[in-house]
C-alpha cells in the first residue's frame, strides 16, 4: 500500500484525468433510474459488457418495477442466464421491484439507506446509482478503484470503506462528482491488475507504485 499523496499531487492527477476525459461516463447501459439499479445489481461478479449484452432486450420490455414483476422471475432468468449468479440475482430483482411498487410508488428512492434496503443492493450499488443518476458525489469503490487507490497513493486503505473515505477526504471537491468514473476507467484499462500499462499512463510520474512496468 503506497503512502497517501499530498493535495497538490492529487490535484494535478485529477486535472490530467479531466483534461483527457472531461465528462467520463459509466459503461452500464440503462434508460432510467430503475434500469440503472437493476444493471448495477446484475453487474456484481460480472463484466459491464456481459450485463449490457443481457439487458438490452430485457430493458425494452421491462423498464419499470411493475413491468419487471409482470415479466416474472422465470421470464427474467431467460434474459440474464448468461450472467453469473443469475438465479439469485433474478430473485433479488423481483423482490426489489416489489418493494419499489409497494413502498415507493414504483419510483427509485434517492437516499443511500433506502437504496441499500433493496435486496441485492449494497453500498457500492447505492453509490453508483446516486452518482450516475442523481449526480451526487458518492464514491463507489470497486476492485479497480481499490487497486488504483492503493497502488498510486491516491486513496490508500486496507478496506473498501477506508478507500471510500480516503477519496472523500483527500480528492478536491471540484473533482468529486466524476472521481470514481475517472478512477474506474483508469483502473480498468490502464492500471490493470497483472501488468499495469505504466508506459501509457498519464499519471506515471506522480504515482507512488514502486514496480512500474517499462
Short mmCIF file of C-alpha atoms in Angstrom, two decimals:
data_model
loop_
_atom_site.label_atom_id
_atom_site.label_comp_id
_atom_site.label_asym_id
_atom_site.label_seq_id
_atom_site.Cartn_x
_atom_site.Cartn_y
_atom_site.Cartn_z
CA UNK A 1 0.00 0.00 0.00
CA UNK A 2 1.50 3.32 -1.09
CA UNK A 3 1.65 6.39 1.11
CA UNK A 4 -1.13 8.96 0.79
CA UNK A 5 -0.29 11.52 -1.90
CA UNK A 6 -0.34 15.21 -0.97
CA UNK A 7 -3.04 17.65 -2.02
CA UNK A 8 -1.14 19.27 -4.88
CA UNK A 9 -0.17 15.94 -6.44
CA UNK A 10 -3.76 14.69 -6.25
CA UNK A 11 -5.00 17.91 -7.76
CA UNK A 12 -2.57 17.54 -10.68
CA UNK A 13 -3.63 13.92 -11.23
CA UNK A 14 -7.31 14.79 -11.48
CA UNK A 15 -6.55 17.84 -13.61
CA UNK A 16 -4.95 15.43 -16.10
CA UNK A 17 -7.86 12.98 -15.87
CA UNK A 18 -10.29 15.83 -16.51
CA UNK A 19 -8.31 17.15 -19.48
CA UNK A 20 -8.25 13.68 -21.05
CA UNK A 21 -11.95 12.92 -20.38
CA UNK A 22 -13.99 15.95 -19.23
CA UNK A 23 -17.26 14.01 -18.82
CA UNK A 24 -16.47 10.38 -18.01
CA UNK A 25 -19.41 8.01 -18.29
CA UNK A 26 -20.22 4.71 -16.67
CA UNK A 27 -20.34 1.80 -19.09
CA UNK A 28 -23.53 0.11 -17.85
CA UNK A 29 -26.39 0.77 -20.26
CA UNK A 30 -29.67 1.98 -18.76
CA UNK A 31 -32.69 4.09 -19.68
CA UNK A 32 -33.88 5.33 -16.27
CA UNK A 33 -33.10 5.07 -12.55
CA UNK A 34 -34.79 1.67 -12.24
CA UNK A 35 -32.87 0.04 -15.07
CA UNK A 36 -29.66 1.52 -13.64
CA UNK A 37 -30.37 -0.12 -10.26
CA UNK A 38 -31.04 -3.43 -11.99
CA UNK A 39 -27.95 -3.19 -14.19
CA UNK A 40 -25.66 -2.39 -11.27
CA UNK A 41 -27.16 -5.18 -9.16
CA UNK A 42 -26.61 -7.62 -12.04
CA UNK A 43 -23.01 -6.47 -12.51
CA UNK A 44 -21.71 -7.97 -9.25
CA UNK A 45 -19.02 -10.51 -10.18
CA UNK A 46 -19.80 -9.89 -13.87
CA UNK A 47 -18.47 -7.59 -16.57
CA UNK A 48 -20.31 -4.49 -17.71
CA UNK A 49 -20.13 -5.78 -21.28
CA UNK A 50 -21.77 -9.06 -20.27
CA UNK A 51 -24.52 -7.26 -18.38
CA UNK A 52 -25.18 -4.88 -21.28
CA UNK A 53 -25.49 -7.78 -23.70
CA UNK A 54 -28.09 -9.43 -21.45
CA UNK A 55 -30.10 -6.32 -20.59
CA UNK A 56 -30.55 -4.67 -24.00
CA UNK A 57 -33.55 -6.81 -24.87
CA UNK A 58 -34.70 -7.02 -21.22
CA UNK A 59 -34.98 -3.26 -20.76
CA UNK A 60 -37.03 -2.93 -23.94
CA UNK A 61 -39.83 -4.88 -22.27
CA UNK A 62 -39.22 -4.34 -18.54
CA UNK A 63 -38.07 -0.82 -17.81
CA UNK A 64 -40.25 -0.23 -14.72
CA UNK A 65 -40.70 -2.21 -11.49
CA UNK A 66 -44.27 -3.22 -12.46
CA UNK A 67 -43.20 -4.43 -15.90
CA UNK A 68 -40.44 -6.45 -14.25
CA UNK A 69 -42.99 -8.04 -11.91
CA UNK A 70 -45.22 -8.77 -14.90
CA UNK A 71 -42.28 -10.49 -16.63
CA UNK A 72 -41.76 -12.65 -13.55
CA UNK A 73 -38.74 -14.48 -12.22
CA UNK A 74 -38.72 -17.19 -14.91
CA UNK A 75 -39.05 -14.64 -17.69
CA UNK A 76 -36.24 -12.58 -16.18
CA UNK A 77 -33.98 -15.63 -15.93
CA UNK A 78 -34.36 -16.22 -19.66
CA UNK A 79 -32.80 -12.80 -20.27
CA UNK A 80 -29.98 -12.91 -17.71
CA UNK A 81 -28.93 -16.58 -17.65
CA UNK A 82 -25.60 -15.67 -19.28
CA UNK A 83 -24.69 -13.63 -16.18
CA UNK A 84 -23.03 -15.23 -13.17
CA UNK A 85 -25.25 -15.99 -10.16
CA UNK A 86 -28.29 -15.30 -12.36
CA UNK A 87 -30.79 -17.26 -10.24
CA UNK A 88 -30.10 -15.33 -7.05
CA UNK A 89 -29.90 -12.06 -8.96
CA UNK A 90 -33.28 -12.76 -10.56
CA UNK A 91 -34.83 -13.34 -7.13
CA UNK A 92 -33.34 -10.06 -5.88
CA UNK A 93 -34.53 -8.05 -8.88
CA UNK A 94 -38.10 -9.34 -8.50
CA UNK A 95 -38.02 -8.66 -4.74
CA UNK A 96 -36.66 -5.15 -5.15
CA UNK A 97 -39.24 -4.45 -7.86
CA UNK A 98 -41.99 -5.50 -5.45
CA UNK A 99 -40.61 -3.21 -2.74
CA UNK A 100 -40.39 -0.28 -5.17
CA UNK A 101 -44.02 -0.79 -6.21
CA UNK A 102 -45.39 -1.37 -2.70
CA UNK A 103 -43.31 1.11 -0.70
CA UNK A 104 -42.10 3.77 -3.14
CA UNK A 105 -44.90 4.14 -5.68
CA UNK A 106 -42.80 2.49 -8.38
CA UNK A 107 -40.07 5.14 -8.07
CA UNK A 108 -36.43 4.59 -7.13
CA UNK A 109 -35.60 6.39 -3.85
CA UNK A 110 -32.58 8.66 -3.78
CA UNK A 111 -31.30 8.11 -0.26
CA UNK A 112 -28.45 5.69 0.36
CA UNK A 113 -30.29 3.97 3.22
CA UNK A 114 -33.45 3.41 1.17
CA UNK A 115 -31.43 2.06 -1.74
CA UNK A 116 -29.42 -0.26 0.50
CA UNK A 117 -32.66 -1.62 1.93
CA UNK A 118 -33.41 -3.14 -1.50
CA UNK A 119 -32.46 -6.83 -1.97
CA UNK A 120 -29.14 -7.22 -3.79
CA UNK A 121 -28.23 -3.55 -3.37
CA UNK A 122 -25.18 -2.85 -1.24
CA UNK A 123 -23.35 0.38 -0.51
CA UNK A 124 -21.36 0.23 -3.75
CA UNK A 125 -24.50 -0.21 -5.87
CA UNK A 126 -26.27 2.57 -3.98
CA UNK A 127 -23.32 4.90 -4.53
CA UNK A 128 -23.23 4.14 -8.27
CA UNK A 129 -26.93 4.99 -8.59
CA UNK A 130 -26.63 8.16 -6.51
CA UNK A 131 -23.66 9.28 -8.60
CA UNK A 132 -24.78 8.31 -12.09
CA UNK A 133 -28.46 9.18 -11.88
CA UNK A 134 -28.65 11.98 -9.32
CA UNK A 135 -25.13 13.33 -9.86
CA UNK A 136 -24.31 13.14 -6.19
CA UNK A 137 -20.56 12.88 -5.43
CA UNK A 138 -20.82 9.38 -3.98
CA UNK A 139 -17.76 7.15 -4.35
CA UNK A 140 -18.48 3.58 -5.43
CA UNK A 141 -15.31 1.64 -4.71
CA UNK A 142 -14.90 -1.47 -6.86
CA UNK A 143 -11.84 -3.67 -7.40
CA UNK A 144 -10.38 -1.24 -9.96
CA UNK A 145 -10.62 1.78 -7.64
CA UNK A 146 -9.36 -0.22 -4.66
CA UNK A 147 -6.30 -1.32 -6.65
CA UNK A 148 -5.59 2.12 -8.12
CA UNK A 149 -6.14 3.92 -4.82
CA UNK A 150 -3.63 1.70 -3.06
CA UNK A 151 -1.05 1.41 -5.84
CA UNK A 152 -0.89 5.08 -6.69
CA UNK A 153 -1.35 6.63 -3.27
CA UNK A 154 -4.47 8.48 -4.43
CA UNK A 155 -6.64 6.83 -1.78
CA UNK A 156 -4.85 4.08 0.15
CA UNK A 157 -6.81 1.92 2.56
CA UNK A 158 -6.98 -1.68 3.76
CA UNK A 159 -10.73 -1.94 3.21
CA UNK A 160 -13.22 -0.70 0.61
CA UNK A 161 -14.69 1.62 3.25
CA UNK A 162 -11.26 3.07 4.05
CA UNK A 163 -10.58 3.78 0.37
CA UNK A 164 -14.01 5.40 0.03
CA UNK A 165 -13.23 7.67 2.99
CA UNK A 166 -9.79 8.49 1.59
CA UNK A 167 -11.33 9.59 -1.72
CA UNK A 168 -13.87 11.77 0.08
CA UNK A 169 -11.24 13.23 2.42
CA UNK A 170 -8.36 13.87 0.02
CA UNK A 171 -9.71 14.46 -3.50
CA UNK A 172 -10.66 18.12 -4.05
CA UNK A 173 -14.40 18.68 -4.08
CA UNK A 174 -14.46 20.06 -7.64
CA UNK A 175 -13.34 16.60 -8.85
CA UNK A 176 -15.56 14.52 -6.56
CA UNK A 177 -18.52 14.13 -8.92
CA UNK A 178 -16.50 12.30 -11.58
CA UNK A 179 -13.73 10.90 -9.36
CA UNK A 180 -14.99 7.34 -9.24
CA UNK A 181 -15.52 7.15 -13.01
CA UNK A 182 -12.05 8.51 -13.77
CA UNK A 183 -10.57 6.01 -11.34
CA UNK A 184 -12.65 3.04 -12.56
CA UNK A 185 -11.77 3.67 -16.20
CA UNK A 186 -8.09 4.19 -15.41
CA UNK A 187 -8.01 1.01 -13.33
CA UNK A 188 -9.94 -0.99 -15.90
CA UNK A 189 -7.91 -0.02 -18.96
CA UNK A 190 -4.50 1.27 -17.79
CA UNK A 191 -3.70 0.35 -14.18
CA UNK A 192 -4.76 -3.25 -14.76
CA UNK A 193 -4.22 -5.97 -12.19
CA UNK A 194 -1.48 -8.21 -13.52
CA UNK A 195 0.66 -5.95 -15.67
CA UNK A 196 -0.24 -2.27 -15.44
CA UNK A 197 0.33 -0.28 -18.62
CA UNK A 198 2.64 2.24 -16.98
CA UNK A 199 4.20 3.34 -20.29
CA UNK A 200 0.78 4.54 -21.43
CA UNK A 201 -0.22 6.07 -18.07
CA UNK A 202 -0.79 9.82 -17.98
CA UNK A 203 0.00 9.99 -14.23
CA UNK A 204 3.03 7.67 -14.11
CA UNK A 205 5.37 10.47 -12.96
CA UNK A 206 3.08 11.22 -9.99
CA UNK A 207 2.19 7.66 -8.98
CA UNK A 208 3.75 6.00 -5.93
CA UNK A 209 3.71 2.46 -7.40
CA UNK A 210 7.23 1.06 -6.99
CA UNK A 211 7.00 -1.76 -9.52
CA UNK A 212 6.21 0.28 -12.62
CA UNK A 213 6.38 -1.66 -15.87
CA UNK A 214 8.50 -0.48 -18.78
#
